[in-house]
Amino acid sequence: MEVIGDLPRELFLEILLRLPAESLMRCKYVCKYWHSIITNPKFIQLHLNYNYNNNVCVLLKRCLVTCLGQKENLLSLVCGNGFSFVNLDVDLSLYRKEPCLQLLGHCDGIICLSNYRDYILLCNPATRESMLLPESRLPCYHSIRSLISQTTGLGFGYDAKSHCFKVVRIVSYWEELRGSNLPHFSRVEVYSTGTDSWKEINVTVPAHVRYSPCFETYFNGAFHWYAMDDNGNEVILSFNMGNEEFQVIPMPSFISKHDHSICSSLLVWNDCIALVIYPERGIEKSFEIFVMKEYGVKESWTNVLTIGPLTRVERPLVFRKNDEILMEGSHGQMMSYNLRNKEVKDLQIYGIPKSFSTLAYVNSLVSVEGGNQMLDQRDNTDFGW
């Protein structure tokens, strides 16, 4: 069967693979044959792989103040060498009404957003498909009346074994009158797109999740948080989406007890996790970068680079390619730092100070409901041509 005149089928497929998901969403309505190709799980996987290899962008969430004085979320894509950006038209009621909505993670073109209270949302910005997760199965209040609860950790990722997207939620319980900084105990539940439901898992949370700017990261099949152990030591707490187990990853040796004057951010750089250490305040800041060359091994932390001192820079956001890091300026603007020539650029992207959050992002056709239908990358299924 000829697809477009005498155009070979293989060439036609290569053309489709290079189109963004927004264009493919329109193309699938050209005819039934095109629809069958574009909605084929194998094509969706090939399109995803192509974009991972060629078109990784930065997804930016920030807050702006409208002319009426109200705060509003805005999602943008930063692409290309010229730092061109485009604002995404995401029509979500939760996205509009929750100015403190947090960008939790990204996997295969799907992003997870939450207000950390009662709403968790999965969304594909390219296809504009979204899904509000069902309510948590964990009660807001414990049977012991003196305990108060709070969601202390949320993470999003992909389980390659079951081919499902998962969200993990940590709920911690404090004794109301005790005044302790550490919770009395914690409970954990996991949502899977395969079952469209939550389940509580019987695991011990070996460390206590704490806030640190630009730290929460999905890498190597696991989600990572900044945390404190029972001895007050700073650690990285990870949750593996496949075996649904926690792991404590030690910080570099010189970091032990929590120092409120120092900030830590966890990023992904050159296929490794990278820890960026910098002062919380100061007109000038230096940023020390440590890379864990062997995942999970404390001794493999290596101090590879120091950036700065720099002025007007608040915090790191994300590595872009291998030689550039995007940072938030002290007045609510995005900046870039080139690791090779040490050049700092002010980008024409602005928002409310400290409202910036970023992720490495790929455009995809993956459905928020169909993660369990994604094919294994080793699958050699053809299209039946």
Coordinates of C-alpha atoms in Angstrom, one line a residue:
M1 CA 0.0 0.0 0.0
E2 CA 1.4 3.4 -1.0
V3 CA 1.3 5.9 1.8
I4 CA 1.9 9.3 0.0
G5 CA 2.3 8.8 -3.7
D6 CA 5.6 6.8 -4.2
L7 CA 7.1 7.8 -0.9
P8 CA 8.6 4.7 0.7
R9 CA 7.0 3.5 3.9
E10 CA 10.2 3.7 5.9
L11 CA 10.7 7.3 4.8
F12 CA 7.1 8.2 5.7
L13 CA 7.7 6.7 9.2
E14 CA 10.9 8.7 9.6
I15 CA 9.0 11.9 8.8
L16 CA 6.2 11.1 11.3
L17 CA 8.8 10.4 14.0
R18 CA 10.2 13.9 13.6
L19 CA 6.9 15.6 14.1
P20 CA 6.0 17.0 17.5
A21 CA 3.1 15.3 19.4
E22 CA 0.9 18.4 18.8
S23 CA 1.1 17.9 15.0
L24 CA 0.7 14.1 15.2
M25 CA -2.5 14.6 17.2
R26 CA -3.9 16.4 14.2
C27 CA -2.4 14.0 11.6
K28 CA -4.1 11.0 13.1
Y29 CA -7.4 12.4 11.9
V30 CA -6.3 12.5 8.2
C31 CA -7.4 8.9 7.6
K32 CA -7.9 5.6 9.4
Y33 CA -4.5 4.3 8.1
W34 CA -2.6 7.3 9.6
H35 CA -4.7 6.9 12.8
S36 CA -3.7 3.3 13.1
I37 CA 0.0 4.1 12.8
I38 CA 0.1 7.1 15.1
T39 CA -1.9 5.3 17.9
N40 CA 0.2 2.1 17.6
P41 CA 2.1 1.6 20.9
K42 CA 5.2 0.7 18.9
F43 CA 5.1 4.0 17.1
I44 CA 4.5 5.9 20.4
Q45 CA 7.6 4.2 21.8
L46 CA 9.7 4.9 18.7
H47 CA 8.6 8.6 18.8
L48 CA 9.5 8.8 22.5
N49 CA 12.9 7.3 21.9
Y50 CA 13.6 9.7 19.0
N51 CA 12.8 12.7 21.2
Y52 CA 14.9 11.4 24.1
N53 CA 17.9 11.2 21.7
N54 CA 17.3 14.4 19.8
N55 CA 14.8 16.8 21.4
V56 CA 15.2 17.1 25.2
C57 CA 13.9 20.5 26.4
V58 CA 13.5 22.2 29.7
L59 CA 10.0 22.4 31.2
L60 CA 9.6 25.4 33.4
K61 CA 6.8 26.2 35.9
R62 CA 6.7 29.6 37.4
C63 CA 4.2 32.0 38.9
L64 CA 3.2 35.4 37.5
V65 CA 1.0 38.2 38.9
T66 CA -1.9 39.0 36.7
C67 CA -3.2 42.6 36.1
L68 CA -5.8 41.9 38.8
G69 CA -3.1 41.1 41.3
Q70 CA -3.7 37.4 41.4
K71 CA -1.0 34.7 41.2
E72 CA -1.2 32.3 38.2
N73 CA 0.8 29.3 37.1
L74 CA 2.5 29.3 33.8
L75 CA 4.2 26.3 32.0
S76 CA 6.8 27.0 29.4
L77 CA 9.2 25.0 27.2
V78 CA 12.8 26.3 26.8
C79 CA 14.4 24.8 23.7
G80 CA 17.2 25.3 21.2
N81 CA 20.6 27.0 21.5
G82 CA 19.0 30.4 21.5
F83 CA 17.0 29.7 24.6
S84 CA 13.7 30.3 22.7
F85 CA 10.7 29.5 24.9
V86 CA 7.0 28.9 24.3
N87 CA 4.2 29.1 26.8
L88 CA 2.1 26.0 27.0
D89 CA -1.7 26.3 26.8
V90 CA -2.7 23.8 29.5
D91 CA -6.4 24.2 30.3
L92 CA -6.7 22.6 33.7
S93 CA -9.0 23.9 36.4
L94 CA -6.6 22.8 39.2
Y95 CA -3.7 24.3 37.4
R96 CA -5.4 27.7 37.2
K97 CA -6.8 27.9 40.7
E98 CA -3.8 26.6 42.7
P99 CA -0.9 29.2 42.5
C100 CA 1.2 27.0 44.8
L101 CA 0.8 23.9 42.6
Q102 CA 4.1 22.0 42.6
L103 CA 5.8 20.3 39.7
L104 CA 6.7 16.9 41.1
G105 CA 8.3 15.1 38.3
H106 CA 8.5 14.1 34.6
C107 CA 8.7 10.7 32.9
D108 CA 8.2 9.9 29.2
G109 CA 6.3 13.2 28.5
I110 CA 4.0 12.9 31.5
I111 CA 4.3 15.4 34.3
C112 CA 2.9 15.2 37.8
L113 CA 1.5 18.2 39.6
S114 CA 0.2 18.5 43.2
N115 CA -0.9 21.0 45.8
Y116 CA 0.5 18.6 48.5
R117 CA -2.9 18.5 50.2
D118 CA -5.7 16.7 48.3
Y119 CA -5.0 17.0 44.6
I120 CA -2.5 15.0 42.4
L121 CA -2.7 15.4 38.7
L122 CA -1.0 13.6 35.8
C123 CA -0.8 15.6 32.5
N124 CA 0.7 15.3 29.1
P125 CA 1.2 18.9 28.0
A126 CA 1.7 18.0 24.4
T127 CA -1.5 16.0 23.9
R128 CA -3.3 18.1 26.6
E129 CA -4.6 14.9 28.2
S130 CA -4.8 15.0 32.0
M131 CA -6.1 12.8 34.8
L132 CA -6.9 13.7 38.5
L133 CA -5.8 10.8 40.7
P134 CA -8.4 9.2 43.0
E135 CA -8.5 10.2 46.6
S136 CA -5.9 8.8 49.0
R137 CA -6.8 5.7 51.0
L138 CA -4.9 6.9 54.0
P139 CA -7.1 8.8 56.5
C140 CA -6.4 12.4 57.2
Y141 CA -6.7 11.8 60.9
H142 CA -5.2 8.9 62.9
S143 CA -7.3 6.9 65.4
I144 CA -5.0 8.3 68.1
R145 CA -6.5 11.8 68.5
S146 CA -3.3 13.4 69.7
L147 CA -1.6 12.7 66.3
I148 CA -1.7 15.1 63.4
S149 CA -0.8 14.1 59.8
Q150 CA 0.9 15.7 56.9
T151 CA 2.0 14.6 53.4
T152 CA 5.7 15.0 53.7
G153 CA 6.8 13.3 50.4
L154 CA 5.4 12.8 46.9
G155 CA 7.2 11.2 44.0
F156 CA 6.5 10.2 40.5
G157 CA 8.1 7.7 38.1
Y158 CA 7.8 4.7 35.9
D159 CA 7.9 1.0 36.7
A160 CA 9.7 -0.7 33.8
K161 CA 8.6 -4.1 35.1
S162 CA 4.8 -3.5 35.0
H163 CA 5.0 -0.7 32.4
C164 CA 3.0 1.6 34.7
F165 CA 3.4 5.1 36.0
K166 CA 3.4 5.3 39.8
V167 CA 3.0 8.0 42.4
V168 CA 4.4 7.4 45.9
R169 CA 3.0 9.3 48.9
I170 CA 4.6 9.5 52.4
V171 CA 2.2 10.6 55.2
S172 CA 3.9 11.4 58.5
Y173 CA 2.2 11.7 61.9
W174 CA 3.3 13.9 64.7
E175 CA 2.3 14.1 68.4
E176 CA 0.5 17.4 68.6
L177 CA 1.7 18.4 72.0
R178 CA 5.2 16.8 71.8
G179 CA 6.8 19.6 69.7
S180 CA 9.3 17.2 68.1
N181 CA 10.9 17.9 64.7
L182 CA 10.7 14.2 63.9
P183 CA 7.4 12.4 63.2
H184 CA 6.1 9.7 65.5
F185 CA 5.8 7.4 62.5
S186 CA 5.0 7.4 58.7
R187 CA 2.8 5.5 56.3
V188 CA 3.3 5.0 52.6
E189 CA 0.9 4.4 49.7
V190 CA 1.5 3.9 46.0
Y191 CA -0.8 4.7 43.1
S192 CA -0.4 2.8 39.8
T193 CA -1.9 3.6 36.4
G194 CA -2.2 -0.2 35.9
T195 CA -4.9 -0.5 38.6
D196 CA -6.0 3.2 38.8
S197 CA -5.9 2.9 42.6
W198 CA -3.9 3.4 45.7
K199 CA -2.5 0.7 47.9
E200 CA -0.7 1.0 51.2
I201 CA 2.6 -0.8 51.4
N202 CA 4.1 -2.2 54.5
V203 CA 7.6 -0.6 54.6
T204 CA 9.6 1.4 57.0
V205 CA 10.6 4.9 56.0
P206 CA 14.3 5.0 57.0
A207 CA 14.6 8.8 57.0
H208 CA 12.4 11.9 57.2
V209 CA 11.8 14.0 54.1
R210 CA 12.5 17.7 54.5
Y211 CA 12.3 20.6 52.1
S212 CA 15.3 21.7 50.1
P213 CA 15.0 23.9 47.0
C214 CA 15.3 22.1 43.7
F215 CA 16.1 18.7 45.3
E216 CA 13.4 16.3 44.4
T217 CA 14.6 14.3 41.5
Y218 CA 13.6 11.1 39.5
F219 CA 16.6 9.2 38.3
N220 CA 17.6 5.6 37.7
G221 CA 14.1 4.3 38.2
A222 CA 13.8 5.9 41.7
F223 CA 12.6 9.1 43.1
H224 CA 14.9 11.1 45.5
W225 CA 14.2 13.5 48.4
Y226 CA 16.3 15.5 50.8
A227 CA 15.9 13.9 54.2
M228 CA 17.3 13.6 57.8
D229 CA 18.0 10.4 59.6
D230 CA 17.2 9.8 63.3
N231 CA 20.6 11.1 64.2
G232 CA 20.1 14.4 62.5
N233 CA 22.4 13.6 59.5
E234 CA 21.6 14.9 56.1
V235 CA 20.9 12.0 53.6
I236 CA 19.2 11.3 50.3
L237 CA 16.1 9.2 50.6
S238 CA 15.2 7.3 47.4
F239 CA 12.2 5.1 46.5
N240 CA 12.5 2.5 43.8
M241 CA 9.4 2.4 41.6
G242 CA 10.0 -1.3 40.6
N243 CA 10.5 -3.1 43.9
E244 CA 8.8 -0.3 45.9
E245 CA 11.6 -0.1 48.5
F246 CA 13.3 2.8 50.2
Q247 CA 17.1 3.3 50.2
V248 CA 19.2 5.8 52.1
I249 CA 22.0 7.3 50.1
P250 CA 24.7 9.1 52.2
M251 CA 25.8 12.7 51.5
P252 CA 29.5 13.5 50.9
S253 CA 31.6 13.0 54.0
F254 CA 32.0 16.7 54.9
I255 CA 28.2 17.1 55.1
S256 CA 26.8 15.8 58.4
K257 CA 24.6 17.8 60.7
H258 CA 22.1 20.1 59.1
D259 CA 23.4 23.7 58.6
H260 CA 20.6 26.2 58.0
S261 CA 23.0 28.6 56.2
I262 CA 23.8 26.1 53.5
C263 CA 21.4 24.8 50.7
S264 CA 21.6 21.6 48.8
S265 CA 20.1 20.9 45.4
L266 CA 20.0 17.5 43.6
L267 CA 20.2 17.5 39.8
V268 CA 21.0 15.1 37.0
W269 CA 24.2 15.7 35.1
N270 CA 26.0 13.4 32.6
D271 CA 23.8 10.5 33.6
C272 CA 24.8 10.8 37.3
I273 CA 23.2 12.5 40.3
A274 CA 24.9 15.7 41.1
L275 CA 24.7 17.6 44.4
V276 CA 25.0 21.4 44.3
I277 CA 26.0 23.0 47.6
Y278 CA 25.7 26.8 48.0
P279 CA 24.9 29.5 50.7
E280 CA 21.3 30.3 51.4
R281 CA 22.0 34.1 51.5
G282 CA 24.7 36.4 50.1
I283 CA 25.3 39.0 47.4
E284 CA 27.9 36.7 45.9
K285 CA 27.4 32.9 45.9
S286 CA 29.7 30.0 44.9
F287 CA 28.2 26.7 43.9
E288 CA 30.2 23.5 44.6
I289 CA 29.2 20.5 42.4
F290 CA 29.6 16.9 43.7
V291 CA 28.9 14.0 41.4
M292 CA 28.1 10.4 42.6
K293 CA 30.0 8.4 40.0
E294 CA 28.8 5.1 41.3
Y295 CA 25.1 5.3 42.2
G296 CA 24.5 4.6 45.9
V297 CA 28.1 4.5 46.9
K298 CA 29.2 7.2 49.4
E299 CA 32.9 6.9 48.5
S300 CA 32.2 7.7 44.9
W301 CA 31.1 11.4 45.6
T302 CA 33.6 13.6 43.8
N303 CA 34.0 17.3 43.9
V304 CA 34.2 18.1 40.2
L305 CA 33.6 21.8 39.9
T306 CA 33.0 25.1 41.7
I307 CA 31.0 27.8 39.9
G308 CA 31.5 31.4 40.9
P309 CA 31.4 33.5 42.9
L310 CA 28.4 34.9 41.0
T311 CA 26.2 37.9 41.8
R312 CA 22.5 38.1 41.3
V313 CA 22.1 34.3 41.3
E314 CA 19.7 32.7 43.8
R315 CA 19.8 28.9 43.1
P316 CA 20.5 26.2 40.4
L317 CA 17.6 24.8 38.5
V318 CA 18.6 22.2 35.9
F319 CA 21.5 21.1 33.7
R320 CA 20.8 21.8 30.1
K321 CA 22.9 19.5 27.8
N322 CA 26.3 18.7 29.4
D323 CA 27.9 22.1 29.5
E324 CA 25.2 24.5 30.7
I325 CA 23.2 25.0 33.8
L326 CA 20.0 27.1 34.2
M327 CA 19.7 29.1 37.4
E328 CA 17.2 31.4 39.0
G329 CA 18.2 35.0 39.5
S330 CA 17.7 36.9 42.7
H331 CA 15.0 39.1 41.2
G332 CA 12.9 36.3 39.6
Q333 CA 14.6 35.9 36.2
M334 CA 16.1 32.8 34.5
M335 CA 19.8 32.9 33.9
S336 CA 22.2 30.5 32.2
Y337 CA 25.8 29.7 33.1
N338 CA 28.1 28.1 30.5
L339 CA 30.5 25.7 32.2
R340 CA 33.1 26.0 29.5
N341 CA 33.5 29.7 28.9
K342 CA 32.0 30.7 32.3
E343 CA 29.6 33.1 30.6
V344 CA 26.5 34.2 32.4
K345 CA 23.4 35.2 30.4
D346 CA 20.2 36.8 31.5
L347 CA 17.3 35.1 29.7
Q348 CA 14.1 37.0 29.0
I349 CA 12.0 34.7 31.2
Y350 CA 10.6 36.2 34.4
G351 CA 8.4 35.1 37.3
I352 CA 7.7 35.7 41.0
P353 CA 11.0 35.1 42.9
K354 CA 11.5 31.5 44.1
S355 CA 8.5 30.3 42.1
F356 CA 10.7 28.6 39.4
S357 CA 10.8 24.8 39.1
T358 CA 12.2 23.0 36.1
L359 CA 12.5 19.5 34.6
A360 CA 14.2 17.9 31.7
Y361 CA 11.3 17.2 29.4
V362 CA 10.5 15.3 26.1
N363 CA 7.5 15.7 23.9
S364 CA 5.5 12.5 23.6
L365 CA 2.3 10.8 22.7
V366 CA 2.2 8.7 25.8
S367 CA -1.2 8.5 27.5
V368 CA -1.5 9.4 31.1
E369 CA -3.8 6.4 31.4
G370 CA -1.9 4.0 29.2
G371 CA 1.5 3.6 30.8
N372 CA 0.8 -0.1 31.1
Q373 CA 0.5 -0.4 27.4
M374 CA 4.0 1.0 26.6
L375 CA 6.1 -1.6 24.9
D376 CA 9.5 -2.8 26.1
Q377 CA 12.2 -1.1 24.1
R378 CA 13.5 -4.5 23.1
D379 CA 10.2 -5.4 21.5
N380 CA 10.6 -5.8 17.8
T381 CA 6.9 -5.7 16.9
D382 CA 6.3 -4.1 13.5
F383 CA 3.3 -2.2 12.2
G384 CA 1.9 -5.0 10.1
W385 CA 2.8 -3.3 6.8

